[in-house]
Amino acid sequence: MLHFDTGSATTWVVGKGCLQCPNGSGYERVGYATADSSTGVNLGIYGYIDYTGGVTSGPGMADMFGLPAGAPGEHGLRWNQTFMAADQSSWQFIPADGFLGLAFSTIAEAGATTLVETLMKKDLLDEPRFAIYYGTEFNTTSSDPAGVFTIGGSHEDRYTDGELTYVPLRQEAEFQVWRTNLSSITGMGKLAGQKSRSTTSQLGEYGRAVFDTGSGYFEVPANVIDDLYESIGMNWTAIRHGDHIPLCSEFNSSWSVTLNFGESETDPKVTMTGEQLARPGFAYRDDACYPPFDDSGVEDLALIGTPMLHQFYTVFDFGAKEVANYSPRIGFGNLKDEFRPYFARGA
């Protein structure tokens, strides 16, 4: 089992017997060893990945992959895939055997190519896209959260209410991560006994957002976070210093945040209400919710992880199977009520 990550490009698995790969997750990792495979090849290239919150390194490998997992060759899809066999990893608490990198191969390590781009190059996918539905739970429990990860297609007709909102990626010399323009962020709130008010923070041509399924945070630019919290009736400084613990009762439809992607006010927008951003369990309290936004620590940069992505059906579309013709975009679909996370469902 691999942890999918749009913020990195290298697929890696823990090497069998790795002494520098501590495991405190409770998940029993299988581990990869070339000696156990008749098709494994060492590429002779060593890779090093410095994540925010973790480091992984190891040799590049090539071996046969298959989908569905464990299916005999005649009953599933099999192909030769490059990846990294980690001989060092600080990701001791992830309940997985490694990472499935879903960014672009231009930043892959150890001579690897991303799994999705490998399949596209071999013309093994129906469509040049992958899609994610996170399921109904924020945390894995003994019940089935029913999340679905689709490679080579998408199922918005099943999961979404209405059309997808597509956001094009930021134009760059070569695509690296799923990064878009972000021209402004608008917070709208209503205090007791007052009319609704909105505050828009303009980011201009330098505004950008990175979509990272491997991140558990919704980080907004350092230069707008104070104004954004004020606009929804909260105080970031008080929360950060422990003077205020946000109660889940504060997360309701009376306030919202809108991200305007692109370079103008006419570009695509995505809006979330307070109830959608509620995540119980802050400060070890059932009645307290985690702060809706964190500080990215960088001006004009937003890092958008699972707190937001969990609320939508997302489609990561390359636009073409050939690198030269890529026109990537991300589609956001509002979930039908029965597919929304439990805490964010309507009455």
mmCIF file of C-alpha atoms in Angstrom:
data_model
loop_
_atom_site.group_PDB
_atom_site.id
_atom_site.type_symbol
_atom_site.label_atom_id
_atom_site.label_comp_id
_atom_site.label_asym_id
_atom_site.label_seq_id
_atom_site.Cartn_x
_atom_site.Cartn_y
_atom_site.Cartn_z
ATOM 1 C CA MET A 1 0.000 0.000 0.000
ATOM 2 C CA LEU A 2 1.335 3.424 -0.994
ATOM 3 C CA HIS A 3 0.539 6.918 0.310
ATOM 4 C CA PHE A 4 -0.445 9.023 -2.730
ATOM 5 C CA ASP A 5 1.268 12.406 -2.903
ATOM 6 C CA THR A 6 0.763 15.098 -5.550
ATOM 7 C CA GLY A 7 3.503 17.166 -3.901
ATOM 8 C CA SER A 8 6.298 14.782 -4.927
ATOM 9 C CA ALA A 9 7.117 12.761 -8.025
ATOM 10 C CA THR A 10 9.128 9.728 -6.943
ATOM 11 C CA THR A 11 7.390 6.474 -6.186
ATOM 12 C CA TRP A 12 9.293 4.745 -3.393
ATOM 13 C CA VAL A 13 8.908 1.695 -1.199
ATOM 14 C CA VAL A 14 10.764 0.796 1.968
ATOM 15 C CA GLY A 15 13.610 -1.631 1.368
ATOM 16 C CA LYS A 16 13.292 -4.995 3.079
ATOM 17 C CA GLY A 17 15.336 -5.072 6.247
ATOM 18 C CA CYS A 18 16.003 -1.321 6.195
ATOM 19 C CA LEU A 19 17.555 -0.484 9.551
ATOM 20 C CA GLN A 20 17.084 3.268 9.038
ATOM 21 C CA CYS A 21 13.363 3.039 8.277
ATOM 22 C CA PRO A 22 11.670 3.058 11.714
ATOM 23 C CA ASN A 23 8.020 2.023 11.773
ATOM 24 C CA GLY A 24 5.781 3.392 14.503
ATOM 25 C CA SER A 25 2.571 3.327 12.460
ATOM 26 C CA GLY A 26 1.222 -0.056 13.525
ATOM 27 C CA TYR A 27 1.037 -1.039 9.846
ATOM 28 C CA GLU A 28 3.162 -4.076 8.927
ATOM 29 C CA ARG A 29 5.266 -3.049 5.949
ATOM 30 C CA VAL A 30 6.227 -5.668 3.374
ATOM 31 C CA GLY A 31 9.536 -4.218 2.172
ATOM 32 C CA TYR A 32 11.183 -4.606 -1.244
ATOM 33 C CA ALA A 33 14.304 -6.655 -1.990
ATOM 34 C CA THR A 34 15.877 -7.209 -5.410
ATOM 35 C CA ALA A 35 16.903 -10.692 -4.291
ATOM 36 C CA ASP A 36 13.233 -11.660 -3.996
ATOM 37 C CA SER A 37 12.473 -10.646 -7.587
ATOM 38 C CA SER A 38 13.503 -12.256 -10.870
ATOM 39 C CA THR A 39 12.684 -9.038 -12.773
ATOM 40 C CA GLY A 40 14.166 -6.355 -10.501
ATOM 41 C CA VAL A 41 17.014 -4.207 -11.852
ATOM 42 C CA ASN A 42 19.182 -1.703 -9.975
ATOM 43 C CA LEU A 43 19.477 1.473 -12.079
ATOM 44 C CA GLY A 44 22.784 2.463 -10.476
ATOM 45 C CA ILE A 45 21.407 5.879 -9.473
ATOM 46 C CA TYR A 46 21.018 6.979 -5.854
ATOM 47 C CA GLY A 47 18.241 9.413 -4.977
ATOM 48 C CA TYR A 48 17.536 11.710 -2.028
ATOM 49 C CA ILE A 49 14.178 13.347 -1.262
ATOM 50 C CA ASP A 50 13.891 16.102 1.342
ATOM 51 C CA TYR A 51 10.200 16.451 2.179
ATOM 52 C CA THR A 52 8.705 19.010 4.515
ATOM 53 C CA GLY A 53 8.578 16.773 7.557
ATOM 54 C CA GLY A 54 10.619 13.834 6.317
ATOM 55 C CA VAL A 55 13.651 12.553 4.419
ATOM 56 C CA THR A 56 13.893 9.469 2.201
ATOM 57 C CA SER A 57 16.791 8.129 0.146
ATOM 58 C CA GLY A 58 17.765 4.978 -1.705
ATOM 59 C CA PRO A 59 18.779 3.433 -5.039
ATOM 60 C CA GLY A 60 16.678 3.667 -8.176
ATOM 61 C CA MET A 61 15.124 0.395 -9.284
ATOM 62 C CA ALA A 62 12.994 -1.017 -12.095
ATOM 63 C CA ASP A 63 10.605 -3.922 -11.646
ATOM 64 C CA MET A 64 7.188 -5.179 -12.669
ATOM 65 C CA PHE A 65 4.158 -3.452 -11.152
ATOM 66 C CA GLY A 66 0.585 -4.677 -11.361
ATOM 67 C CA LEU A 67 -3.004 -3.483 -10.908
ATOM 68 C CA PRO A 68 -5.157 -4.555 -9.192
ATOM 69 C CA ALA A 69 -2.635 -5.429 -6.507
ATOM 70 C CA GLY A 70 -2.059 -9.169 -6.252
ATOM 71 C CA ALA A 71 -3.954 -10.023 -9.438
ATOM 72 C CA PRO A 72 -2.359 -12.696 -11.700
ATOM 73 C CA GLY A 73 -0.800 -11.297 -14.857
ATOM 74 C CA GLU A 74 -3.551 -12.560 -17.137
ATOM 75 C CA HIS A 75 -6.216 -10.921 -14.959
ATOM 76 C CA GLY A 76 -4.648 -7.516 -14.401
ATOM 77 C CA LEU A 77 -2.441 -4.807 -15.833
ATOM 78 C CA ARG A 78 1.327 -5.349 -15.611
ATOM 79 C CA TRP A 79 4.137 -3.019 -16.677
ATOM 80 C CA ASN A 80 7.778 -2.180 -15.944
ATOM 81 C CA GLN A 81 8.028 0.719 -13.489
ATOM 82 C CA THR A 82 10.957 2.734 -12.133
ATOM 83 C CA PHE A 83 10.955 3.623 -8.440
ATOM 84 C CA MET A 84 13.209 4.051 -5.422
ATOM 85 C CA ALA A 85 13.910 1.348 -2.833
ATOM 86 C CA ALA A 86 14.406 3.337 0.365
ATOM 87 C CA ASP A 87 17.343 2.443 2.580
ATOM 88 C CA GLN A 88 16.600 5.489 4.750
ATOM 89 C CA SER A 89 13.246 7.039 5.659
ATOM 90 C CA SER A 90 12.072 9.223 8.513
ATOM 91 C CA TRP A 91 8.393 8.607 7.708
ATOM 92 C CA GLN A 92 7.916 6.258 10.634
ATOM 93 C CA PHE A 93 4.253 7.011 11.276
ATOM 94 C CA ILE A 94 2.730 6.589 7.801
ATOM 95 C CA PRO A 95 0.602 3.405 7.614
ATOM 96 C CA ALA A 96 1.965 2.469 4.192
ATOM 97 C CA ASP A 97 4.883 0.781 2.423
ATOM 98 C CA GLY A 98 5.951 4.038 0.786
ATOM 99 C CA PHE A 99 4.808 6.955 -1.368
ATOM 100 C CA LEU A 100 3.149 7.091 -4.783
ATOM 101 C CA GLY A 101 4.499 10.298 -6.321
ATOM 102 C CA LEU A 102 1.875 12.042 -8.465
ATOM 103 C CA ALA A 103 3.632 15.279 -9.419
ATOM 104 C CA PHE A 104 5.606 15.526 -12.681
ATOM 105 C CA SER A 105 8.622 13.421 -13.665
ATOM 106 C CA THR A 106 10.769 16.539 -14.079
ATOM 107 C CA ILE A 107 11.410 16.484 -10.308
ATOM 108 C CA ALA A 108 11.593 12.702 -9.799
ATOM 109 C CA GLU A 109 14.687 11.256 -8.102
ATOM 110 C CA ALA A 110 16.809 8.120 -8.593
ATOM 111 C CA GLY A 111 16.182 7.934 -12.341
ATOM 112 C CA ALA A 112 12.477 7.266 -11.827
ATOM 113 C CA THR A 113 9.467 8.333 -13.885
ATOM 114 C CA THR A 114 6.108 8.867 -12.204
ATOM 115 C CA LEU A 115 3.722 5.940 -12.317
ATOM 116 C CA VAL A 116 0.946 7.849 -14.088
ATOM 117 C CA GLU A 117 3.267 9.306 -16.731
ATOM 118 C CA THR A 118 4.789 5.860 -17.294
ATOM 119 C CA LEU A 119 1.339 4.422 -17.966
ATOM 120 C CA MET A 120 0.475 7.325 -20.275
ATOM 121 C CA LYS A 121 3.707 6.881 -22.235
ATOM 122 C CA LYS A 122 2.939 3.182 -22.676
ATOM 123 C CA ASP A 123 -0.607 4.116 -23.792
ATOM 124 C CA LEU A 124 -2.140 2.004 -21.020
ATOM 125 C CA LEU A 125 -4.638 4.612 -19.781
ATOM 126 C CA ASP A 126 -8.024 5.500 -21.255
ATOM 127 C CA GLU A 127 -7.575 9.165 -20.319
ATOM 128 C CA PRO A 128 -4.529 11.212 -19.195
ATOM 129 C CA ARG A 129 -5.854 11.901 -15.714
ATOM 130 C CA PHE A 130 -6.318 10.603 -12.214
ATOM 131 C CA ALA A 131 -9.044 11.418 -9.714
ATOM 132 C CA ILE A 132 -9.488 11.271 -5.951
ATOM 133 C CA TYR A 133 -12.476 10.820 -3.666
ATOM 134 C CA TYR A 134 -11.273 10.779 -0.062
ATOM 135 C CA GLY A 135 -14.259 9.067 1.523
ATOM 136 C CA THR A 136 -16.458 10.028 4.430
ATOM 137 C CA GLU A 137 -13.945 10.037 7.275
ATOM 138 C CA PHE A 138 -11.059 12.338 8.159
ATOM 139 C CA ASN A 139 -9.157 9.566 9.929
ATOM 140 C CA THR A 140 -8.877 5.867 9.152
ATOM 141 C CA THR A 141 -11.025 3.772 11.483
ATOM 142 C CA SER A 142 -12.138 0.166 11.661
ATOM 143 C CA SER A 143 -15.073 0.982 9.397
ATOM 144 C CA ASP A 144 -14.753 1.431 5.628
ATOM 145 C CA PRO A 145 -14.262 5.099 4.623
ATOM 146 C CA ALA A 146 -14.826 4.062 0.976
ATOM 147 C CA GLY A 147 -12.278 6.400 -0.593
ATOM 148 C CA VAL A 148 -11.517 5.845 -4.288
ATOM 149 C CA PHE A 149 -8.358 6.649 -6.264
ATOM 150 C CA THR A 150 -8.868 6.344 -10.028
ATOM 151 C CA ILE A 151 -6.026 6.231 -12.568
ATOM 152 C CA GLY A 152 -6.834 6.799 -16.236
ATOM 153 C CA GLY A 153 -10.300 8.260 -15.766
ATOM 154 C CA SER A 154 -12.709 9.961 -13.368
ATOM 155 C CA HIS A 155 -16.210 9.414 -11.978
ATOM 156 C CA GLU A 156 -17.609 12.868 -11.380
ATOM 157 C CA ASP A 157 -21.083 11.727 -12.501
ATOM 158 C CA ARG A 158 -21.234 9.455 -9.455
ATOM 159 C CA TYR A 159 -19.724 11.701 -6.809
ATOM 160 C CA THR A 160 -20.425 15.325 -7.693
ATOM 161 C CA ASP A 161 -23.399 17.642 -7.670
ATOM 162 C CA GLY A 162 -23.135 19.859 -10.751
ATOM 163 C CA GLU A 163 -20.260 20.591 -13.090
ATOM 164 C CA LEU A 164 -16.576 20.548 -12.180
ATOM 165 C CA THR A 165 -14.733 23.844 -11.765
ATOM 166 C CA TYR A 166 -11.459 23.498 -13.676
ATOM 167 C CA VAL A 167 -8.377 25.448 -12.651
ATOM 168 C CA PRO A 168 -5.466 25.550 -15.145
ATOM 169 C CA LEU A 169 -1.927 25.105 -13.895
ATOM 170 C CA ARG A 170 0.460 28.040 -13.819
ATOM 171 C CA GLN A 171 2.408 28.279 -17.079
ATOM 172 C CA GLU A 172 6.052 27.348 -16.518
ATOM 173 C CA ALA A 173 9.038 26.271 -18.608
ATOM 174 C CA GLU A 174 8.351 22.731 -17.401
ATOM 175 C CA PHE A 175 5.653 21.474 -15.072
ATOM 176 C CA GLN A 176 6.927 20.230 -11.712
ATOM 177 C CA VAL A 177 4.062 20.144 -9.198
ATOM 178 C CA TRP A 178 0.332 20.862 -9.400
ATOM 179 C CA ARG A 179 0.733 24.632 -9.026
ATOM 180 C CA THR A 180 -1.796 27.254 -10.113
ATOM 181 C CA ASN A 181 -2.080 31.009 -10.039
ATOM 182 C CA LEU A 182 -3.918 32.442 -7.028
ATOM 183 C CA SER A 183 -4.996 36.028 -7.553
ATOM 184 C CA SER A 184 -6.964 36.627 -4.352
ATOM 185 C CA ILE A 185 -8.528 35.131 -1.225
ATOM 186 C CA THR A 186 -11.854 36.401 0.102
ATOM 187 C CA GLY A 187 -13.178 35.750 3.583
ATOM 188 C CA MET A 188 -16.827 36.431 4.333
ATOM 189 C CA GLY A 189 -18.217 36.375 7.862
ATOM 190 C CA LYS A 190 -21.159 37.491 9.932
ATOM 191 C CA LEU A 191 -20.780 38.467 13.573
ATOM 192 C CA ALA A 192 -23.722 38.270 15.963
ATOM 193 C CA GLY A 193 -26.153 41.101 15.305
ATOM 194 C CA GLN A 194 -24.180 42.405 12.323
ATOM 195 C CA LYS A 195 -24.494 42.208 8.562
ATOM 196 C CA SER A 196 -22.247 39.945 6.530
ATOM 197 C CA ARG A 197 -18.969 41.507 5.518
ATOM 198 C CA SER A 198 -16.224 40.360 3.197
ATOM 199 C CA THR A 199 -12.517 41.089 2.949
ATOM 200 C CA THR A 200 -10.523 40.355 -0.195
ATOM 201 C CA SER A 201 -6.744 40.043 -0.076
ATOM 202 C CA GLN A 202 -5.186 40.622 -3.486
ATOM 203 C CA LEU A 203 -2.080 38.597 -4.346
ATOM 204 C CA GLY A 204 -1.472 39.787 -7.889
ATOM 205 C CA GLU A 205 0.877 38.176 -10.370
ATOM 206 C CA TYR A 206 3.002 36.506 -7.683
ATOM 207 C CA GLY A 207 0.134 34.637 -6.041
ATOM 208 C CA ARG A 208 0.286 30.864 -6.384
ATOM 209 C CA ALA A 209 -1.170 27.732 -4.853
ATOM 210 C CA VAL A 210 0.331 24.245 -4.677
ATOM 211 C CA PHE A 211 -2.048 21.301 -4.289
ATOM 212 C CA ASP A 212 -0.473 18.626 -2.140
ATOM 213 C CA THR A 213 -2.410 15.488 -1.197
ATOM 214 C CA GLY A 214 0.488 14.517 1.053
ATOM 215 C CA SER A 215 -0.070 17.524 3.310
ATOM 216 C CA GLY A 216 -2.516 17.580 6.201
ATOM 217 C CA TYR A 217 -2.678 21.386 6.223
ATOM 218 C CA PHE A 218 -4.502 24.227 4.501
ATOM 219 C CA GLU A 219 -1.808 26.899 4.503
ATOM 220 C CA VAL A 220 -2.488 30.423 3.265
ATOM 221 C CA PRO A 221 0.073 33.122 2.398
ATOM 222 C CA ALA A 222 1.844 34.741 5.336
ATOM 223 C CA ASN A 223 0.810 38.200 4.157
ATOM 224 C CA VAL A 224 -2.948 37.485 4.247
ATOM 225 C CA ILE A 225 -3.516 35.119 7.172
ATOM 226 C CA ASP A 226 -4.313 37.783 9.787
ATOM 227 C CA ASP A 227 -6.837 39.561 7.553
ATOM 228 C CA LEU A 228 -8.426 36.261 6.525
ATOM 229 C CA TYR A 229 -9.015 35.195 10.121
ATOM 230 C CA GLU A 230 -10.390 38.625 11.022
ATOM 231 C CA SER A 231 -12.828 38.455 8.108
ATOM 232 C CA ILE A 232 -14.401 35.242 9.445
ATOM 233 C CA GLY A 233 -14.584 36.504 13.032
ATOM 234 C CA MET A 234 -11.520 34.749 14.449
ATOM 235 C CA ASN A 235 -8.110 35.938 15.629
ATOM 236 C CA TRP A 236 -5.044 34.091 14.338
ATOM 237 C CA THR A 237 -2.691 35.582 16.924
ATOM 238 C CA ALA A 238 -4.945 34.472 19.787
ATOM 239 C CA ILE A 239 -5.207 30.956 18.353
ATOM 240 C CA ARG A 240 -1.465 30.710 17.731
ATOM 241 C CA HIS A 241 -0.621 31.800 21.275
ATOM 242 C CA GLY A 242 -3.179 29.461 22.834
ATOM 243 C CA ASP A 243 -5.438 32.269 24.047
ATOM 244 C CA HIS A 244 -8.376 30.960 22.023
ATOM 245 C CA ILE A 245 -9.370 27.381 21.219
ATOM 246 C CA PRO A 246 -11.759 27.286 18.234
ATOM 247 C CA LEU A 247 -14.946 25.444 19.133
ATOM 248 C CA CYS A 248 -16.640 23.310 16.499
ATOM 249 C CA SER A 249 -19.787 25.378 17.058
ATOM 250 C CA GLU A 250 -17.903 28.284 15.423
ATOM 251 C CA PHE A 251 -17.604 26.302 12.180
ATOM 252 C CA ASN A 252 -20.899 26.933 10.432
ATOM 253 C CA SER A 253 -22.393 28.340 7.253
ATOM 254 C CA SER A 254 -22.257 31.944 8.533
ATOM 255 C CA TRP A 255 -18.745 32.314 7.125
ATOM 256 C CA SER A 256 -16.869 31.171 4.050
ATOM 257 C CA VAL A 257 -13.597 31.506 2.176
ATOM 258 C CA THR A 258 -13.244 31.845 -1.594
ATOM 259 C CA LEU A 259 -10.051 31.166 -3.525
ATOM 260 C CA ASN A 260 -9.802 32.950 -6.867
ATOM 261 C CA PHE A 261 -7.436 31.045 -9.150
ATOM 262 C CA GLY A 262 -5.846 32.698 -12.124
ATOM 263 C CA GLU A 263 -4.804 36.266 -12.754
ATOM 264 C CA SER A 264 -8.104 38.142 -12.626
ATOM 265 C CA GLU A 265 -11.436 38.218 -10.823
ATOM 266 C CA THR A 266 -13.085 36.464 -13.773
ATOM 267 C CA ASP A 267 -10.997 33.301 -13.337
ATOM 268 C CA PRO A 268 -12.274 30.116 -11.631
ATOM 269 C CA LYS A 269 -13.244 30.319 -7.970
ATOM 270 C CA VAL A 270 -13.728 27.679 -5.301
ATOM 271 C CA THR A 271 -15.706 28.436 -2.124
ATOM 272 C CA MET A 272 -15.886 26.542 1.178
ATOM 273 C CA THR A 273 -18.137 27.279 4.134
ATOM 274 C CA GLY A 274 -17.059 27.097 7.745
ATOM 275 C CA GLU A 275 -18.833 23.792 8.327
ATOM 276 C CA GLN A 276 -16.797 22.209 5.528
ATOM 277 C CA LEU A 277 -13.553 23.137 7.261
ATOM 278 C CA ALA A 278 -14.506 21.668 10.638
ATOM 279 C CA ARG A 279 -12.111 18.962 11.871
ATOM 280 C CA PRO A 280 -12.880 17.894 15.462
ATOM 281 C CA GLY A 281 -10.231 16.857 17.960
ATOM 282 C CA PHE A 282 -8.136 20.008 18.415
ATOM 283 C CA ALA A 283 -6.391 20.268 21.803
ATOM 284 C CA TYR A 284 -7.600 16.704 22.492
ATOM 285 C CA ARG A 285 -11.166 17.974 22.825
ATOM 286 C CA ASP A 286 -14.219 16.596 21.048
ATOM 287 C CA ASP A 287 -15.893 20.024 21.082
ATOM 288 C CA ALA A 288 -12.860 21.857 19.629
ATOM 289 C CA CYS A 289 -11.907 21.973 15.954
ATOM 290 C CA TYR A 290 -8.534 22.502 14.346
ATOM 291 C CA PRO A 291 -7.882 26.048 13.087
ATOM 292 C CA PRO A 292 -9.167 26.232 9.498
ATOM 293 C CA PHE A 293 -5.955 27.773 8.113
ATOM 294 C CA ASP A 294 -2.262 27.697 8.878
ATOM 295 C CA ASP A 295 0.524 30.080 7.880
ATOM 296 C CA SER A 296 2.552 28.920 4.862
ATOM 297 C CA GLY A 297 5.455 31.041 6.098
ATOM 298 C CA VAL A 298 5.876 32.473 2.591
ATOM 299 C CA GLU A 299 4.271 35.561 1.096
ATOM 300 C CA ASP A 300 1.833 34.965 -1.789
ATOM 301 C CA LEU A 301 2.064 31.139 -1.479
ATOM 302 C CA ALA A 302 -0.765 28.825 -0.432
ATOM 303 C CA LEU A 303 -0.185 25.123 0.212
ATOM 304 C CA ILE A 304 -3.475 23.298 -0.095
ATOM 305 C CA GLY A 305 -3.660 19.850 1.446
ATOM 306 C CA THR A 306 -6.304 17.415 2.626
ATOM 307 C CA PRO A 307 -8.413 19.759 4.840
ATOM 308 C CA MET A 308 -9.652 21.394 1.636
ATOM 309 C CA LEU A 309 -9.190 18.562 -0.873
ATOM 310 C CA HIS A 310 -11.228 16.181 1.289
ATOM 311 C CA GLN A 311 -14.281 18.357 0.640
ATOM 312 C CA PHE A 312 -14.239 17.913 -3.146
ATOM 313 C CA TYR A 313 -13.995 15.296 -5.828
ATOM 314 C CA THR A 314 -10.742 16.269 -7.525
ATOM 315 C CA VAL A 315 -9.594 15.468 -11.055
ATOM 316 C CA PHE A 316 -5.932 15.954 -11.983
ATOM 317 C CA ASP A 317 -5.967 16.196 -15.766
ATOM 318 C CA PHE A 318 -2.765 16.322 -17.861
ATOM 319 C CA GLY A 319 -4.692 17.357 -20.976
ATOM 320 C CA ALA A 320 -2.662 15.021 -23.212
ATOM 321 C CA LYS A 321 -0.586 11.856 -22.994
ATOM 322 C CA GLU A 322 2.460 13.420 -24.665
ATOM 323 C CA VAL A 323 4.646 15.742 -22.562
ATOM 324 C CA ALA A 324 4.938 18.295 -25.371
ATOM 325 C CA ASN A 325 1.152 18.645 -25.477
ATOM 326 C CA TYR A 326 0.445 18.823 -21.747
ATOM 327 C CA SER A 327 -2.198 21.358 -20.738
ATOM 328 C CA PRO A 328 -2.736 20.346 -17.108
ATOM 329 C CA ARG A 329 -5.636 21.472 -14.960
ATOM 330 C CA ILE A 330 -7.349 20.474 -11.720
ATOM 331 C CA GLY A 331 -11.099 19.945 -11.517
ATOM 332 C CA PHE A 332 -13.079 20.525 -8.305
ATOM 333 C CA GLY A 333 -16.508 18.978 -7.900
ATOM 334 C CA ASN A 334 -18.882 19.663 -5.011
ATOM 335 C CA LEU A 335 -19.697 16.325 -3.409
ATOM 336 C CA LYS A 336 -23.213 14.991 -3.287
ATOM 337 C CA ASP A 337 -24.442 15.048 0.295
ATOM 338 C CA GLU A 338 -24.149 11.275 0.771
ATOM 339 C CA PHE A 339 -20.464 11.404 -0.180
ATOM 340 C CA ARG A 340 -19.450 14.350 1.998
ATOM 341 C CA PRO A 341 -17.343 13.802 5.131
ATOM 342 C CA TYR A 342 -19.626 12.966 8.047
ATOM 343 C CA PHE A 343 -18.985 16.125 10.064
ATOM 344 C CA ALA A 344 -19.524 18.405 7.054
ATOM 345 C CA ARG A 345 -22.857 16.948 5.956
ATOM 346 C CA GLY A 346 -25.961 19.048 5.830
ATOM 347 C CA ALA A 347 -28.782 18.417 8.239
#
